[in-house]
Coordinates of C-alpha atoms and ligand atoms in Angstrom, one line a residue:
M108 CA -22.5 7.7 72.0
N109 CA -19.4 8.6 68.4
P110 CA -18.6 12.0 69.0
G111 CA -19.4 14.1 65.1
G112 CA -23.6 12.2 65.3
V113 CA -26.4 13.1 66.5
T114 CA -28.7 11.5 69.2
L115 CA -32.3 11.9 68.8
V116 CA -33.5 11.1 72.1
G117 CA -37.0 10.4 72.8
A118 CA -38.0 13.0 76.4
G119 CA -41.4 11.1 77.3
P120 CA -44.5 12.9 77.9
G121 CA -43.1 14.8 80.9
D122 CA -42.7 12.7 83.8
P123 CA -39.3 12.8 84.0
E124 CA -39.3 8.8 85.6
L125 CA -40.8 7.5 81.4
L126 CA -37.0 8.4 79.7
T127 CA -35.5 5.0 79.1
L128 CA -31.3 4.1 80.3
K129 CA -30.5 4.6 77.3
A130 CA -32.5 8.1 77.1
I131 CA -30.5 9.3 80.5
R132 CA -27.3 7.2 79.6
A133 CA -27.5 9.5 75.5
I134 CA -28.4 12.8 77.6
R135 CA -25.5 12.4 80.4
A136 CA -23.7 11.7 77.5
A137 CA -24.1 15.2 75.3
T138 CA -21.3 17.5 75.4
V139 CA -24.6 20.0 73.2
L140 CA -28.4 19.3 73.2
L141 CA -31.1 20.8 71.4
V142 CA -34.5 20.8 73.3
D143 CA -37.8 21.1 71.7
D144 CA -40.8 22.7 73.6
L145 CA -43.0 20.2 74.8
V146 CA -39.4 17.9 76.7
G147 CA -40.7 18.4 80.5
A148 CA -37.9 20.4 82.7
G149 CA -37.1 17.9 84.1
V150 CA -35.8 15.4 82.1
L151 CA -32.8 18.1 81.3
R152 CA -31.8 17.4 85.0
Y153 CA -29.9 14.7 84.3
A154 CA -28.0 17.1 81.3
R155 CA -23.9 17.7 82.5
R156 CA -23.6 21.2 83.8
S157 CA -21.1 22.0 81.3
A158 CA -23.4 20.9 78.0
R159 CA -25.0 23.6 75.6
V160 CA -28.4 23.4 76.2
V161 CA -29.5 25.7 73.4
H162 CA -34.3 25.5 73.1
V163 CA -35.6 25.6 69.8
G164 CA -38.8 25.5 70.4
K165 CA -42.4 27.5 69.5
R166 CA -43.3 28.6 73.9
G167 CA -41.7 31.3 75.0
G168 CA -42.4 34.5 73.8
C169 CA -40.7 33.7 69.6
A170 CA -42.2 32.3 66.8
S171 CA -40.4 29.0 67.0
T172 CA -36.9 29.0 65.3
P173 CA -37.6 27.3 61.0
Q174 CA -36.5 23.6 60.5
A175 CA -33.9 24.6 58.4
F176 CA -31.8 27.1 61.7
I177 CA -32.0 22.9 63.6
E178 CA -30.6 20.8 61.2
K179 CA -27.8 23.6 60.2
L180 CA -26.6 24.1 64.4
M181 CA -27.0 20.3 64.6
T182 CA -25.2 19.4 61.5
A183 CA -22.0 22.1 62.5
E184 CA -22.0 20.7 66.5
A185 CA -22.1 17.6 65.0
L186 CA -18.9 17.9 62.3
K187 CA -17.1 20.2 65.0
G188 CA -17.2 16.2 67.0
E189 CA -19.9 17.1 69.3
R190 CA -21.4 15.1 71.1
V191 CA -24.9 16.1 69.9
V192 CA -28.6 15.3 71.3
R193 CA -31.9 16.7 69.6
L194 CA -34.3 16.2 72.4
K195 CA -37.9 15.7 71.1
G196 CA -41.0 15.5 73.0
G197 CA -42.3 11.7 73.2
D198 CA -40.9 9.7 70.7
P199 CA -38.7 11.2 68.1
F200 CA -40.5 9.3 65.4
V201 CA -43.8 9.7 65.7
F202 CA -44.6 13.1 64.0
G203 CA -42.8 16.0 65.7
R204 CA -40.1 15.9 62.0
G205 CA -38.1 13.6 63.9
G206 CA -37.9 11.9 60.1
E207 CA -37.4 15.1 58.5
E208 CA -34.4 16.0 60.6
A209 CA -32.2 12.4 60.0
E210 CA -33.0 12.1 56.1
H211 CA -31.3 16.1 56.3
L212 CA -28.1 14.8 58.8
R213 CA -27.8 11.5 56.5
A214 CA -27.4 13.3 53.8
Q215 CA -24.8 15.5 55.8
G216 CA -22.9 11.4 55.6
I217 CA -24.0 12.4 59.5
A218 CA -24.1 9.3 62.1
V219 CA -28.1 9.0 63.4
E220 CA -28.9 6.7 66.0
V221 CA -32.9 7.3 67.4
V222 CA -33.9 6.2 71.1
N223 CA -37.3 5.8 71.4
G224 CA -39.2 8.1 74.0
I225 CA -43.2 6.3 75.2
T226 CA -45.2 8.9 72.6
A227 CA -47.9 11.0 74.5
G228 CA -51.1 8.9 72.8
L229 CA -49.7 6.0 74.9
A230 CA -49.6 8.0 78.2
A231 CA -53.0 10.0 77.3
T232 CA -54.8 6.4 77.5
T233 CA -52.4 4.9 80.3
A234 CA -53.7 8.1 81.9
L235 CA -56.8 7.3 81.2
G236 CA -56.8 3.9 83.0
V237 CA -58.0 2.4 79.1
P238 CA -56.0 0.5 76.7
M239 CA -55.5 1.7 73.1
T240 CA -56.7 -2.0 72.3
H241 CA -59.4 -4.6 73.7
R242 CA -59.8 -7.8 72.5
D243 CA -63.6 -6.9 73.0
H244 CA -63.9 -3.2 72.2
A245 CA -60.5 -3.0 69.4
H246 CA -58.2 -4.7 67.5
G247 CA -56.1 -1.8 66.0
V248 CA -55.2 2.1 66.8
I249 CA -54.9 4.4 64.2
L250 CA -52.3 7.6 65.3
V251 CA -52.1 10.9 63.5
T252 CA -52.4 14.3 63.4
G253 CA -55.0 16.7 63.3
H254 CA -53.0 19.4 62.2
A255 CA -52.0 18.5 58.0
R256 CA -49.4 20.1 56.6
G257 CA -51.3 22.3 54.4
E258 CA -54.9 22.4 53.1
E259 CA -53.9 19.8 50.2
A260 CA -52.3 17.3 52.9
A261 CA -55.5 17.8 54.8
L262 CA -57.1 14.7 55.7
H263 CA -61.0 13.6 55.1
W264 CA -62.6 12.8 58.6
P265 CA -65.7 11.3 57.6
T266 CA -63.5 9.3 55.4
L267 CA -61.1 8.1 58.3
A268 CA -64.3 7.5 60.8
A269 CA -65.3 5.1 58.4
A270 CA -61.8 2.8 58.9
A271 CA -62.8 3.7 63.1
A272 CA -66.4 2.6 63.1
Q273 CA -64.3 -1.0 62.1
G274 CA -62.9 -1.2 65.5
L275 CA -60.0 0.5 65.4
T276 CA -59.4 3.4 68.3
L277 CA -58.6 7.0 66.9
V278 CA -55.4 8.8 68.9
I279 CA -55.6 12.5 67.6
Y280 CA -52.9 15.0 68.4
M281 CA -52.8 18.3 67.7
G282 CA -56.6 17.6 67.1
V283 CA -57.6 20.2 70.0
S284 CA -57.0 24.0 67.8
S285 CA -59.3 21.8 65.0
V286 CA -62.1 20.4 67.4
G287 CA -65.0 21.6 65.7
A288 CA -64.4 20.8 62.1
L289 CA -62.6 17.4 63.2
Q290 CA -65.9 16.3 65.6
Q291 CA -68.0 17.3 61.7
G292 CA -66.0 15.3 60.3
L293 CA -66.0 12.4 62.8
L294 CA -69.8 12.5 62.3
G295 CA -69.8 11.6 59.2
A296 CA -69.0 7.9 59.8
L297 CA -69.0 7.8 63.3
P298 CA -72.3 7.3 65.5
P299 CA -72.8 10.4 68.5
H300 CA -72.7 8.9 71.3
T301 CA -69.0 7.5 70.2
P302 CA -66.9 7.8 73.3
V303 CA -64.5 10.8 73.2
A304 CA -61.5 12.1 75.8
V305 CA -59.5 14.4 75.9
V306 CA -55.9 14.5 77.8
Q307 CA -54.2 17.4 78.8
Q308 CA -50.0 17.3 79.9
A309 CA -50.6 14.3 80.5
S310 CA -47.5 12.2 82.7
L311 CA -47.5 15.6 84.5
P312 CA -48.7 17.1 87.7
Q313 CA -51.4 19.5 85.5
Q314 CA -53.0 16.8 84.2
R315 CA -56.0 17.7 83.3
H316 CA -58.6 15.1 80.6
A317 CA -62.4 15.0 80.7
V318 CA -64.8 12.1 79.1
G319 CA -67.5 12.8 76.6
T320 CA -69.6 11.9 73.8
L321 CA -68.8 12.5 70.0
A322 CA -71.5 15.0 69.7
G323 CA -70.1 17.3 72.6
L324 CA -66.8 16.6 71.9
A325 CA -65.9 20.7 71.0
G326 CA -68.2 21.7 74.0
L327 CA -66.2 19.2 76.1
V328 CA -63.0 20.8 75.0
T329 CA -64.1 24.9 75.2
G330 CA -66.9 23.9 78.9
Q331 CA -63.0 21.9 80.3
G332 CA -60.8 24.8 79.0
L333 CA -58.4 22.2 77.7
G334 CA -55.3 23.0 75.0
S335 CA -52.9 22.1 74.2
P336 CA -50.7 19.9 74.3
A337 CA -53.2 17.4 74.1
I338 CA -54.3 14.0 72.6
I339 CA -58.3 13.4 72.1
V340 CA -58.9 9.4 72.4
V341 CA -61.8 8.4 70.4
G342 CA -63.3 4.5 71.0
D343 CA -65.0 2.9 71.9
V344 CA -62.1 1.3 74.0
L345 CA -63.4 4.5 76.3
R346 CA -67.0 2.8 77.0
G347 CA -67.4 2.4 81.1
L348 CA -65.1 5.1 81.7
H349 CA -66.5 6.6 84.2
H350 CA -66.5 4.0 86.1
A351 CA -62.9 4.0 86.5
S352 CA -61.3 5.7 89.0
L353 CA -57.3 6.4 89.0
A354 CA -55.1 7.0 92.5
G355 CA -53.6 10.2 92.6
Q356 CA -54.6 11.7 88.7
P357 CA -57.4 14.5 89.3
M358 CA -60.4 13.2 87.3
Q359 CA -62.5 15.9 85.4
H360 CA -65.8 13.5 83.9
G361 CA -67.7 14.8 81.5
R362 CA -70.6 12.7 80.8
A363 CA -69.7 9.4 79.3
A364 CA -71.7 7.5 77.1
Ligands
SAH239 N1 -43.0 13.0 69.5 C1 -44.5 13.7 70.1 C2 -45.4 14.0 68.9 C3 -44.7 16.0 69.0 S1 -46.7 16.4 67.8 C4 -44.7 12.9 70.4 O1 -44.4 11.3 70.0 O2 -45.6 12.6 71.7 C5 -46.7 16.9 69.3 C6 -48.4 16.9 69.7 O3 -47.8 15.7 70.8 C7 -49.1 18.5 70.9 O4 -50.1 19.0 70.7 C8 -49.8 16.7 71.5 O5 -51.0 16.5 70.9 C9 -49.6 15.9 71.6 N2 -48.7 15.8 72.9 C10 -47.5 16.4 73.4 N3 -46.6 16.1 75.1 C11 -48.5 15.3 75.4 C12 -49.1 15.3 76.5 N4 -48.1 15.6 78.0 N5 -49.9 15.4 76.8 C13 -50.4 15.5 75.7 N6 -50.5 15.8 74.4 C14 -49.1 16.1 74.6

C-alpha cells in the first residue's frame, strides 16, 4: 500500500470473518481511515491504535457527511503522504458511491486501489441458505437499488419484473423504505405467488429475516418490523425455503410460496 494513495476497501456485510486477507492488510497499514456507517465495529479492531479514524456515515444522530467533504478529506490526507483507507460496507463498487470516489481521486492524480468485499446481497442469500443462481430456477441475477437518485432516474419496476420473469433473481438493495411502490411495480409482471425474502443485517448476530410471497411483501416488512439495512430477494431460488434450516440462525418465516 503506497503512501499518498487511497485504498477503497470492502469491509463486507458486517461479520469481520468475512473480510479478505487483503482488506485486513490494508486496514492494518492505514494511518487514516474514513469509515462508513455500515462497516461493522468488529472490522475496526484491525486498525492501528495510532490511526486516525473518521466516521463519515449518517447514523449516530448527524446528517450524512457530505460526499464533497469526504472526497476533499481523502484527497488532502493522501497528498500529505498518509496511507488512506476508505472503508465501505460490502463491496466498494456495488452501490455506495465507490465509483464516484475513485473517479474523483483519479482526477486529482491520486493513485487508487480497490479491495473487493463480500456484497450484502451475497451475504443475504447465503444467510437464507439459497444460491443466487441455480440451474433449475435462475440463470442470472439483477442487483438493483430501490433508492434512485432522483425521480427521473427512478426504475420502471414492471419492466424489471418482466426481465426477472425470464428466470433472473432480483436482489434489491435499499428497498425497504419504498417497499409498497416496489411491490406494486413488480406485481405488474410477476405472479403474486412469486417467493420473496427480506434479510436484515445479514451476517451479523442481530440478523433477522422473513419469507413470503410477492403479494404480501410490504406486509411482511411492516409485520415483522424489518428495516434498513436490509436486502429484498425475489425469485424462484427461494422456492422450498421453508424446508431449509440453517444452524445458529434465528429463522422467522412467514408463509413460503
Ligand atoms: N456497498 C454495499 C452496499 C451499499 S448500499 C455492498 O456491497 O453491500 C447500502 C445498502 O446495502 C443497505 O441499504 C442495504 O440494502 C444493504 N446492506 C448493507 N449491509 C447489509 C447487511 N448486513 N444486511 C442486509 N443488507 C445490507
